C-alpha cells in the first residue's frame, strides 16, 4: 500500500455523485460503559437538491429470514433501532461539538460539508452474521448496522437508489482486560450393580481465549466402578440464543477431538487435550454465528457476547456463548458428561487509546478488515492531509451485483 502519509478516511457517494459520506472507521466499539460515537461528514450538491432536504439515518436490524421468501407483504426483518436526523439544511438548535476528524474534514471539503453525529445505544447487539448454506442466496441472516443518507422533501418520502448512500458499519466488542475464574467442574456417577462410583474432573487453563488460540482441556478420571471407559470425546460448542419473539437456542460443534483412551475399573487417567476452534474448519455449517462481515470480506467465528447487567435481552437479537463439553463413553452404562463455559473474543489493541479503537484483530486463518484511519500529530503541515478510501468493495461475483443495487458494498 505504500507509506502512510496522512489520515485515511472511508468515503462513499450516491450513484449520481450528488451526496458523499465520509467516515473515519467502519467498526465502532462497545466498551460496556459507552459506545464509540458515529462521527462523519456529509458533502452535498446544493444546486441539485433545490428545495429538498438531506436526511441521515442509523438502523440496527435483525434479519431472520431470506429476502426471497418475503411473501404477502411479510418481511423477515425486525428493526431494533432507527434514528433519523436532518443534516441539510442544518436545523437551528443545540449543536454537538465537532470531533477532530470532523473539523479537519469540514475544512478540507468546504462550505457544502456538514457533520454527522450518532450515538449507538449501549443495549443494542453487536454485529453478527449467520453463515448461509451453499444453496442460500441473497442477504444473510443476522444483526446488521447501516448508515444511510438520502435526499427527499420529507423523511417519509420513498428513498431512491440513485440519490442515496448506504454504508454497512459494525458494532464490536473486545475482550475484557482481566481474566475471570478458571473454569473447573467435577461429577461422580454411580452405576447399577456397582457399589463405587466413577469420578470425572475437567478444567481449562483459563476462562478467556482469543480467536485462533488453542484451548487446553485437562481431563482427570478416577474409575472406582466396575465399568470401563471406552472413549473420551472433547468438543467446543457454540451456543446462539436467538432473541426474537421468544428465545430459542441453537448449538453447533466447532472443534472436536476423540481419543480411544480406556480407563479400566479401579484405575485412573489424566490427559490434556488441545482444540482450536476456527472458522476455516467450519465453513460448510449452515447457521453458524460469525462476527458481522462487510461484503466480500472474510470474518471469523462470532465473539462471545458480553451483556451489561440490566440489559433487555429481547433487544439483543443474537447472543453467542461457548462451552467445552467433555464426554466419557462408558461400556454398557451410557455417557458421563460435563460442560465448561469460556469466553472467545478478540484482544483489545494496545497501540491505540480506548476512544479510537482499531478494527478487531484478524483470526489466524481468516483475516478481517481493519479500520483505515490513523492520525498524524507530529507536524502541523499534515493537518489537512487525507487519503480517501472508497467504501465500495471489490466485486467478486459479477457485474450482477451492480444491477441488484446491493447497498452493502
PDB file of C-alpha atoms in Angstrom, residues 67-76:
ATOM      1  CA  UNK A  67     -35.380 -11.874   1.406  1.00  0.00           C
ATOM      2  CA  UNK A  68     -36.566 -14.057  -1.471  1.00  0.00           C
ATOM      3  CA  UNK A  69     -39.059 -15.717   0.902  1.00  0.00           C
ATOM      4  CA  UNK A  70     -40.860 -12.461   1.651  1.00  0.00           C
ATOM      5  CA  UNK A  71     -44.458 -13.012   0.551  1.00  0.00           C
ATOM      6  CA  UNK A  72     -47.826 -11.375   1.115  1.00  0.00           C
ATOM      7  CA  UNK A  73     -46.169  -8.247   2.438  1.00  0.00           C
ATOM      8  CA  UNK A  74     -44.396 -10.126   5.236  1.00  0.00           C
ATOM      9  CA  UNK A  75     -40.788  -9.227   5.933  1.00  0.00           C
ATOM     10  CA  UNK A  76     -38.331 -11.370   7.858  1.00  0.00           C
TER      11      UNK A  76
END
